Every structure is written in structure tokens, then in C-alpha cells.
PDB file of C-alpha atoms in Angstrom:
ATOM      1  CA  MET A   1       8.192  -5.324  16.579  1.00 39.00           C
ATOM      2  CA  THR A   2      10.914  -7.416  15.508  1.00 41.00           C
ATOM      3  CA  ARG A   3      14.571  -6.248  15.893  1.00 37.00           C
ATOM      4  CA  GLY A   4      14.878  -6.098  11.884  1.00 44.00           C
ATOM      5  CA  ARG A   5      11.543  -4.214  11.666  1.00 43.00           C
ATOM      6  CA  VAL A   6      12.744  -1.613  14.288  1.00 39.00           C
ATOM      7  CA  VAL A   7      15.944  -0.982  12.036  1.00 38.00           C
ATOM      8  CA  ALA A   8      14.031  -0.735   8.870  1.00 44.00           C
ATOM      9  CA  VAL A   9      11.900   1.851  10.452  1.00 42.00           C
ATOM     10  CA  ILE A  10      14.745   3.961  12.006  1.00 42.00           C
ATOM     11  CA  LEU A  11      16.777   3.438   8.607  1.00 44.00           C
ATOM     12  CA  ALA A  12      13.849   4.652   6.759  1.00 46.00           C
ATOM     13  CA  ALA A  13      13.467   7.641   9.014  1.00 43.00           C
ATOM     14  CA  VAL A  14      17.161   8.489   8.931  1.00 43.00           C
ATOM     15  CA  LEU A  15      17.457   8.341   5.029  1.00 48.00           C
ATOM     16  CA  LEU A  16      14.312  10.706   4.839  1.00 47.00           C
ATOM     17  CA  ILE A  17      15.355  13.078   7.498  1.00 41.00           C
ATOM     18  CA  ALA A  18      18.788  13.342   5.563  1.00 45.00           C
ATOM     19  CA  GLY A  19      17.279  13.858   2.195  1.00 46.00           C
ATOM     20  CA  ALA A  20      14.698  16.290   3.655  1.00 44.00           C
ATOM     21  CA  PHE A  21      17.446  18.329   5.555  1.00 46.00           C
ATOM     22  CA  ALA A  22      19.278  18.505   2.230  1.00 45.00           C
ATOM     23  CA  LEU A  23      16.385  19.886   0.271  1.00 48.00           C
ATOM     24  CA  GLY A  24      15.585  22.123   3.063  1.00 46.00           C
ATOM     25  CA  ARG A  25      19.052  23.685   2.556  1.00 46.00           C
ATOM     26  CA  VAL A  26      18.932  23.881  -1.201  1.00 45.00           C
ATOM     27  CA  ALA A  27      15.395  25.579  -0.772  1.00 49.00           C
ATOM     28  CA  ALA A  28      16.203  27.982   1.505  1.00 47.00           C
ATOM     29  CA  GLY A  29      18.461  29.975  -0.798  1.00 50.00           C
ATOM     30  CA  THR A  30      15.454  30.975  -3.101  1.00 55.00           C
ATOM     31  CA  ALA A  31      13.587  33.445  -0.892  1.00 60.00           C
ATOM     32  CA  PRO A  32      14.631  36.303   1.557  1.00 74.00           C
ATOM     33  CA  THR A  33      15.620  34.850   5.034  1.00 89.00           C
ATOM     34  CA  PRO A  34      13.124  35.295   7.755  1.00 96.00           C
ATOM     35  CA  THR A  35      14.190  36.731  11.037  1.00 96.00           C
ATOM     36  CA  THR A  36      14.791  34.659  14.303  1.00 96.00           C
ATOM     37  CA  ASP A  37      11.738  36.152  16.008  1.00 96.00           C
ATOM     38  CA  SER A  38       9.372  35.720  12.601  1.00 97.00           C
ATOM     39  CA  ALA A  39       6.299  33.441  12.588  1.00 96.00           C
ATOM     40  CA  ALA A  40       8.130  31.250  10.102  1.00 98.00           C
ATOM     41  CA  ALA A  41      11.034  30.601  12.357  1.00 98.00           C
ATOM     42  CA  GLY A  42       8.990  30.113  15.480  1.00 97.00           C
ATOM     43  CA  PHE A  43       6.562  27.678  13.684  1.00 98.00           C
ATOM     44  CA  LEU A  44       9.562  25.654  12.237  1.00 98.00           C
ATOM     45  CA  ARG A  45      11.266  25.120  15.831  1.00 98.00           C
ATOM     46  CA  ASP A  46       7.780  24.586  17.295  1.00 97.00           C
ATOM     47  CA  MET A  47       6.566  21.995  14.844  1.00 98.00           C
ATOM     48  CA  GLN A  48       9.795  19.883  15.072  1.00 97.00           C
ATOM     49  CA  VAL A  49       8.967  19.474  18.720  1.00 96.00           C
ATOM     50  CA  HIS A  50       5.150  18.484  17.922  1.00 97.00           C
ATOM     51  CA  HIS A  51       6.251  16.118  15.054  1.00 97.00           C
ATOM     52  CA  ALA A  52       8.613  14.452  17.659  1.00 97.00           C
ATOM     53  CA  GLN A  53       5.840  13.637  20.018  1.00 97.00           C
ATOM     54  CA  ALA A  54       3.703  12.131  17.255  1.00 97.00           C
ATOM     55  CA  VAL A  55       6.834  10.016  15.910  1.00 97.00           C
ATOM     56  CA  GLU A  56       7.340   8.632  19.642  1.00 97.00           C
ATOM     57  CA  MET A  57       3.607   7.611  20.039  1.00 98.00           C
ATOM     58  CA  ALA A  58       3.567   6.261  16.450  1.00 97.00           C
ATOM     59  CA  LEU A  59       6.439   3.731  17.241  1.00 97.00           C
ATOM     60  CA  LEU A  60       5.079   3.082  20.451  1.00 97.00           C
ATOM     61  CA  VAL A  61       1.643   1.916  18.875  1.00 97.00           C
ATOM     62  CA  ARG A  62       3.468  -0.304  16.352  1.00 94.00           C
ATOM     63  CA  ASP A  63       4.827  -2.329  19.184  1.00 92.00           C
ATOM     64  CA  ARG A  64       1.561  -2.757  20.840  1.00 95.00           C
ATOM     65  CA  THR A  65      -0.952  -3.915  18.373  1.00 95.00           C
ATOM     66  CA  ASP A  66      -1.116  -6.491  15.479  1.00 95.00           C
ATOM     67  CA  ASP A  67      -3.774  -4.356  13.587  1.00 94.00           C
ATOM     68  CA  GLU A  68      -1.998  -3.861  10.385  1.00 94.00           C
ATOM     69  CA  THR A  69      -4.076  -0.855   9.367  1.00 94.00           C
ATOM     70  CA  VAL A  70      -2.876   0.807  12.520  1.00 96.00           C
ATOM     71  CA  ARG A  71       0.562  -0.319  12.145  1.00 96.00           C
ATOM     72  CA  THR A  72       0.774   1.021   8.530  1.00 95.00           C
ATOM     73  CA  ILE A  73      -0.830   4.377   9.483  1.00 95.00           C
ATOM     74  CA  ALA A  74       1.578   4.541  12.624  1.00 96.00           C
ATOM     75  CA  TYR A  75       4.627   3.786  10.249  1.00 95.00           C
ATOM     76  CA  ASP A  76       3.660   6.387   7.407  1.00 95.00           C
ATOM     77  CA  MET A  77       3.224   8.998  10.358  1.00 96.00           C
ATOM     78  CA  ALA A  78       6.582   8.237  11.811  1.00 96.00           C
ATOM     79  CA  VAL A  79       8.511   8.384   8.650  1.00 95.00           C
ATOM     80  CA  THR A  80       6.536  11.292   7.045  1.00 95.00           C
ATOM     81  CA  GLN A  81       7.004  13.591  10.128  1.00 96.00           C
ATOM     82  CA  ALA A  82      10.440  12.711  10.658  1.00 96.00           C
ATOM     83  CA  GLY A  83      11.069  13.727   7.154  1.00 95.00           C
ATOM     84  CA  GLN A  84       9.185  16.947   7.450  1.00 96.00           C
ATOM     85  CA  SER A  85      11.196  17.625  10.864  1.00 96.00           C
ATOM     86  CA  GLY A  86      14.344  17.158   8.970  1.00 96.00           C
ATOM     87  CA  ALA A  87      13.182  19.838   6.151  1.00 95.00           C
ATOM     88  CA  MET A  88      12.426  22.333   9.053  1.00 97.00           C
ATOM     89  CA  TYR A  89      15.678  21.637  10.551  1.00 97.00           C
ATOM     90  CA  GLY A  90      17.472  22.113   7.126  1.00 96.00           C
ATOM     91  CA  LEU A  91      15.631  25.420   6.582  1.00 96.00           C
ATOM     92  CA  LEU A  92      16.770  26.722   9.955  1.00 97.00           C
ATOM     93  CA  ASP A  93      20.355  25.917   9.475  1.00 96.00           C
ATOM     94  CA  ALA A  94      20.622  27.497   5.870  1.00 94.00           C
ATOM     95  CA  TRP A  95      19.136  30.506   7.283  1.00 96.00           C
ATOM     96  CA  ASP A  96      21.648  30.469  10.095  1.00 96.00           C
ATOM     97  CA  LEU A  97      18.667  30.779  12.642  1.00 97.00           C
ATOM     98  CA  PRO A  98      19.057  28.905  15.803  1.00 96.00           C
ATOM     99  CA  GLN A  99      17.333  25.602  16.201  1.00 96.00           C
ATOM    100  CA  ARG A 100      15.869  26.785  19.763  1.00 94.00           C
ATOM    101  CA  SER A 101      14.612  30.220  20.736  1.00 91.00           C
ATOM    102  CA  ALA A 102      14.424  31.935  24.263  1.00 89.00           C
ATOM    103  CA  GLN A 103      10.957  32.726  23.338  1.00 90.00           C
ATOM    104  CA  ARG A 104       8.290  30.365  25.067  1.00 90.00           C
ATOM    105  CA  ALA A 105       6.639  27.905  22.858  1.00 93.00           C
ATOM    106  CA  MET A 106       4.216  29.425  20.490  1.00 93.00           C
ATOM    107  CA  ALA A 107       5.161  33.149  21.077  1.00 93.00           C
ATOM    108  CA  TRP A 108       5.070  33.468  17.221  1.00 94.00           C
ATOM    109  CA  THR A 109       1.088  33.331  17.396  1.00 92.00           C
ATOM    110  CA  GLU A 110       0.789  36.559  19.141  1.00 90.00           C
ATOM    111  CA  LEU A 111       2.225  38.254  16.097  1.00 92.00           C
ATOM    112  CA  PRO A 112      -0.276  39.888  13.757  1.00 90.00           C
ATOM    113  CA  ALA A 113      -1.617  38.303  10.658  1.00 92.00           C
ATOM    114  CA  LEU A 114      -0.387  39.246   7.103  1.00 91.00           C
ATOM    115  CA  ASP A 115      -3.745  41.233   6.934  1.00 86.00           C
ATOM    116  CA  GLY A 116      -2.930  43.096  10.083  1.00 81.00           C
ATOM    117  CA  SER A 117      -5.501  41.383  12.118  1.00 77.00           C
ATOM    118  CA  ASP A 118      -4.952  39.215  15.299  1.00 69.00           C
ATOM    119  CA  SER A 119      -6.445  36.381  13.191  1.00 62.00           C
ATOM    120  CA  GLY A 120      -7.683  34.429  16.135  1.00 61.00           C
ATOM    121  CA  HIS A 121      -4.964  32.001  16.348  1.00 61.00           C
ATOM    122  CA  GLN A 122      -3.372  32.809  19.856  1.00 60.00           C
ATOM    123  CA  MET A 123      -2.917  29.459  21.750  1.00 64.00           C
ATOM    124  CA  ASP A 124      -3.673  28.167  25.037  1.00 67.00           C
ATOM    125  CA  PRO A 125      -0.478  28.917  27.344  1.00 63.00           C
ATOM    126  CA  ASP A 126      -1.576  26.438  29.559  1.00 72.00           C
ATOM    127  CA  ALA A 127      -1.804  23.442  27.027  1.00 77.00           C
ATOM    128  CA  PRO A 128       0.791  20.829  27.676  1.00 81.00           C
ATOM    129  CA  GLY A 129       4.296  21.990  26.514  1.00 82.00           C
ATOM    130  CA  GLY A 130       2.326  25.297  25.303  1.00 88.00           C
ATOM    131  CA  MET A 131       1.465  23.765  22.004  1.00 93.00           C
ATOM    132  CA  PRO A 132      -2.277  22.483  21.023  1.00 94.00           C
ATOM    133  CA  GLY A 133      -2.805  19.031  20.897  1.00 95.00           C
ATOM    134  CA  LEU A 134       0.153  17.751  22.700  1.00 96.00           C
ATOM    135  CA  ALA A 135      -0.275  14.647  24.886  1.00 97.00           C
ATOM    136  CA  THR A 136       1.019  14.983  28.467  1.00 96.00           C
ATOM    137  CA  ASP A 137       3.834  12.849  29.986  1.00 95.00           C
ATOM    138  CA  ALA A 138       1.099  10.750  31.720  1.00 96.00           C
ATOM    139  CA  GLU A 139      -0.807   9.998  28.578  1.00 97.00           C
ATOM    140  CA  VAL A 140       2.160   9.128  26.804  1.00 97.00           C
ATOM    141  CA  ALA A 141       3.115   6.591  29.787  1.00 97.00           C
ATOM    142  CA  GLU A 142      -0.252   5.210  29.664  1.00 98.00           C
ATOM    143  CA  LEU A 143       0.187   4.582  25.837  1.00 98.00           C
ATOM    144  CA  GLU A 144       3.421   2.860  26.590  1.00 97.00           C
ATOM    145  CA  ALA A 145       1.850   0.623  29.089  1.00 97.00           C
ATOM    146  CA  ALA A 146      -1.369  -0.397  27.104  1.00 97.00           C
ATOM    147  CA  THR A 147      -1.540  -3.182  24.661  1.00 95.00           C
ATOM    148  CA  GLY A 148      -4.108  -4.364  22.033  1.00 94.00           C
ATOM    149  CA  ASP A 149      -7.126  -2.658  21.483  1.00 95.00           C
ATOM    150  CA  ALA A 150      -6.650  -0.597  24.592  1.00 96.00           C
ATOM    151  CA  ALA A 151      -3.332   0.925  22.986  1.00 97.00           C
ATOM    152  CA  VAL A 152      -5.001   1.359  19.690  1.00 97.00           C
ATOM    153  CA  ARG A 153      -7.994   3.259  21.269  1.00 98.00           C
ATOM    154  CA  LEU A 154      -5.843   5.498  23.295  1.00 98.00           C
ATOM    155  CA  PHE A 155      -3.244   6.161  20.301  1.00 98.00           C
ATOM    156  CA  LEU A 156      -6.248   7.130  18.270  1.00 98.00           C
ATOM    157  CA  LYS A 157      -7.528   9.505  20.587  1.00 98.00           C
ATOM    158  CA  LEU A 158      -4.355  11.069  21.404  1.00 98.00           C
ATOM    159  CA  MET A 159      -3.215  11.213  17.718  1.00 98.00           C
ATOM    160  CA  ILE A 160      -6.487  12.836  16.589  1.00 98.00           C
ATOM    161  CA  ALA A 161      -6.085  15.662  19.386  1.00 97.00           C
ATOM    162  CA  HIS A 162      -2.341  15.894  18.396  1.00 97.00           C
ATOM    163  CA  HIS A 163      -3.268  16.081  14.611  1.00 98.00           C
ATOM    164  CA  GLU A 164      -6.104  18.541  15.204  1.00 97.00           C
ATOM    165  CA  GLY A 165      -3.377  20.659  17.051  1.00 96.00           C
ATOM    166  CA  GLY A 166      -0.800  20.361  14.002  1.00 97.00           C
ATOM    167  CA  VAL A 167      -3.464  21.691  11.862  1.00 97.00           C
ATOM    168  CA  GLU A 168      -4.250  24.705  14.130  1.00 95.00           C
ATOM    169  CA  MET A 169      -0.412  25.540  14.060  1.00 96.00           C
ATOM    170  CA  ALA A 170      -0.467  25.168  10.346  1.00 97.00           C
ATOM    171  CA  ASP A 171      -3.347  27.502  10.023  1.00 95.00           C
ATOM    172  CA  ALA A 172      -1.681  30.037  12.457  1.00 94.00           C
ATOM    173  CA  VAL A 173       1.575  30.240  10.564  1.00 96.00           C
ATOM    174  CA  LEU A 174      -0.241  30.476   7.056  1.00 96.00           C
ATOM    175  CA  ALA A 175      -2.070  33.774   8.623  1.00 95.00           C
ATOM    176  CA  ARG A 176       1.520  35.043   9.357  1.00 95.00           C
ATOM    177  CA  THR A 177       3.891  34.364   6.799  1.00 96.00           C
ATOM    178  CA  ASP A 178       4.441  34.332   2.867  1.00 95.00           C
ATOM    179  CA  VAL A 179       7.830  32.679   3.181  1.00 96.00           C
ATOM    180  CA  PRO A 180       7.433  30.007   0.356  1.00 95.00           C
ATOM    181  CA  GLN A 181       9.046  27.180   1.945  1.00 95.00           C
ATOM    182  CA  VAL A 182       7.124  27.460   5.126  1.00 97.00           C
ATOM    183  CA  VAL A 183       3.930  28.001   3.165  1.00 97.00           C
ATOM    184  CA  THR A 184       4.367  24.632   1.238  1.00 96.00           C
ATOM    185  CA  LEU A 185       5.479  22.853   4.442  1.00 97.00           C
ATOM    186  CA  ALA A 186       2.520  24.065   6.678  1.00 97.00           C
ATOM    187  CA  GLU A 187      -0.072  23.535   3.593  1.00 97.00           C
ATOM    188  CA  GLY A 188       1.340  19.921   3.171  1.00 96.00           C
ATOM    189  CA  ILE A 189       0.938  19.424   7.015  1.00 97.00           C
ATOM    190  CA  ARG A 190      -2.534  20.520   7.132  1.00 97.00           C
ATOM    191  CA  ARG A 191      -3.455  18.542   4.131  1.00 96.00           C
ATOM    192  CA  ALA A 192      -1.981  15.317   5.585  1.00 95.00           C
ATOM    193  CA  GLN A 193      -3.066  15.655   9.164  1.00 96.00           C
ATOM    194  CA  GLN A 194      -6.473  16.494   8.141  1.00 96.00           C
ATOM    195  CA  ALA A 195      -6.907  13.462   6.017  1.00 95.00           C
ATOM    196  CA  GLU A 196      -5.268  11.188   8.890  1.00 96.00           C
ATOM    197  CA  ILE A 197      -7.931  12.666  11.330  1.00 97.00           C
ATOM    198  CA  ASP A 198     -10.680  11.664   9.131  1.00 96.00           C
ATOM    199  CA  ALA A 199      -9.004   7.983   8.699  1.00 95.00           C
ATOM    200  CA  MET A 200      -8.500   7.569  12.375  1.00 96.00           C
ATOM    201  CA  THR A 201     -11.839   9.017  13.605  1.00 97.00           C
ATOM    202  CA  GLN A 202     -13.348   6.227  11.214  1.00 96.00           C
ATOM    203  CA  LEU A 203     -11.078   3.593  13.007  1.00 96.00           C
ATOM    204  CA  LEU A 204     -11.806   4.721  16.412  1.00 96.00           C
ATOM    205  CA  ALA A 205     -15.674   4.458  15.543  1.00 96.00           C
ATOM    206  CA  ALA A 206     -14.947   0.870  14.370  1.00 94.00           C
ATOM    207  CA  LEU A 207     -13.269  -0.404  17.523  1.00 94.00           C
ATOM    208  CA  PRO A 208     -15.421  -2.769  19.715  1.00 90.00           C
ATOM    209  CA  PRO A 209     -16.834  -0.928  22.916  1.00 84.00           C
ATOM    210  CA  GLU A 210     -14.568  -0.583  25.993  1.00 80.00           C
TER     211      GLU A 210
END
């Protein structure tokens, strides 16, 4: 990626984050404030961390392939997820809730569902970072070292798993909160990431054999 393209990506992400942060603060005033230990707050915190790794991997693969389809998907992921992270940060800020919690990652999935059930969404505490779909440090380092088709293949495999984890997290919070802003965010994340899973699965299948 040229220096100009790097700057363009960063500026687009910054502008989107700033706009999303502002929209998050405005939207936050239209519903009762969730508590810091609620599923809504826990999801907003954990999904920011989850999104941060997706942005990192998307920017890594853009530097490592000339495939314009993959580069476009990676750019869209980086900008979209950075914007969503800004909105999530803005909601927590507007509600005067901390951006970090003393609770372990995904502890909010142990809360009962709105219907009183356990909803079956408790997460694996041994997953990397305690969150479903996160790549390990070694996998991210492998992606950073890869080039060409090898980088694309690894990125697609890692990001499909990452998105599957994101969908799982969205489903978990939708079972546990009726806070309108969080429901809207989670539904958007689930819808977009499932569509990207389908697209990336097709791209992976079309790659030449290893």
C-alpha cells in the first residue's frame, strides 16, 4: 500500500469514528441508561476489542495482496468496524460507563436471557482473549509474515472464524438486552458479518490449491 493510500484509509477511519462517536452520544440520550454490569455494556466493551483485531488483520492483508476484490473487502471491513467501534465508545461515554471493566471478557454472556433462560450462549473461557473467533498472537504474526495467495488464504480463514465469533456475540447480546441502540448495532453487525462470511467462503473456495 502506498503512503497516500495508508493516509486515505486512516483518515476515512478517523472521520467515520468521529461521526459514529457523535451519533453514539446523541442516540444514548433516548433510552434508559444500562448499568455497567449489564449485557449491553459488556457487549459494547468486548465488541470494541473484537473489532480492533478485525481492523488490524484487514489492514495487514491490504498490504500483502494485489487482489482488488480482497483489498476492497478488507478496506470496507476496516472502515465499517472502526466506525462501529466509535459508536460503541460513544454510547458508553454518553452513559458515563467505563470503557473497561474489572470483569473478565464475555462475563456478560453468563447473565440470563430476557426470557429467563440461559439462552445457550455462554462462551468458551479458553478461547483466545476469552472471546469467540479471535485469532491468536501467533496467527496474526503468521499473517503479517505472509504474502500473495498465502496471505489471502490465511486472512480469509482467520476472518471467517472471526466473523462467526462476532455473529455469536451479537446473538448473545440480542438474547439479553432490549436497549434500542445496542439492539440496532448488534443486528447490523450480525447482518453484515454473515454476508461477509458468505462472500469470503466463496473467495476461499476459488483460490488455487495450496
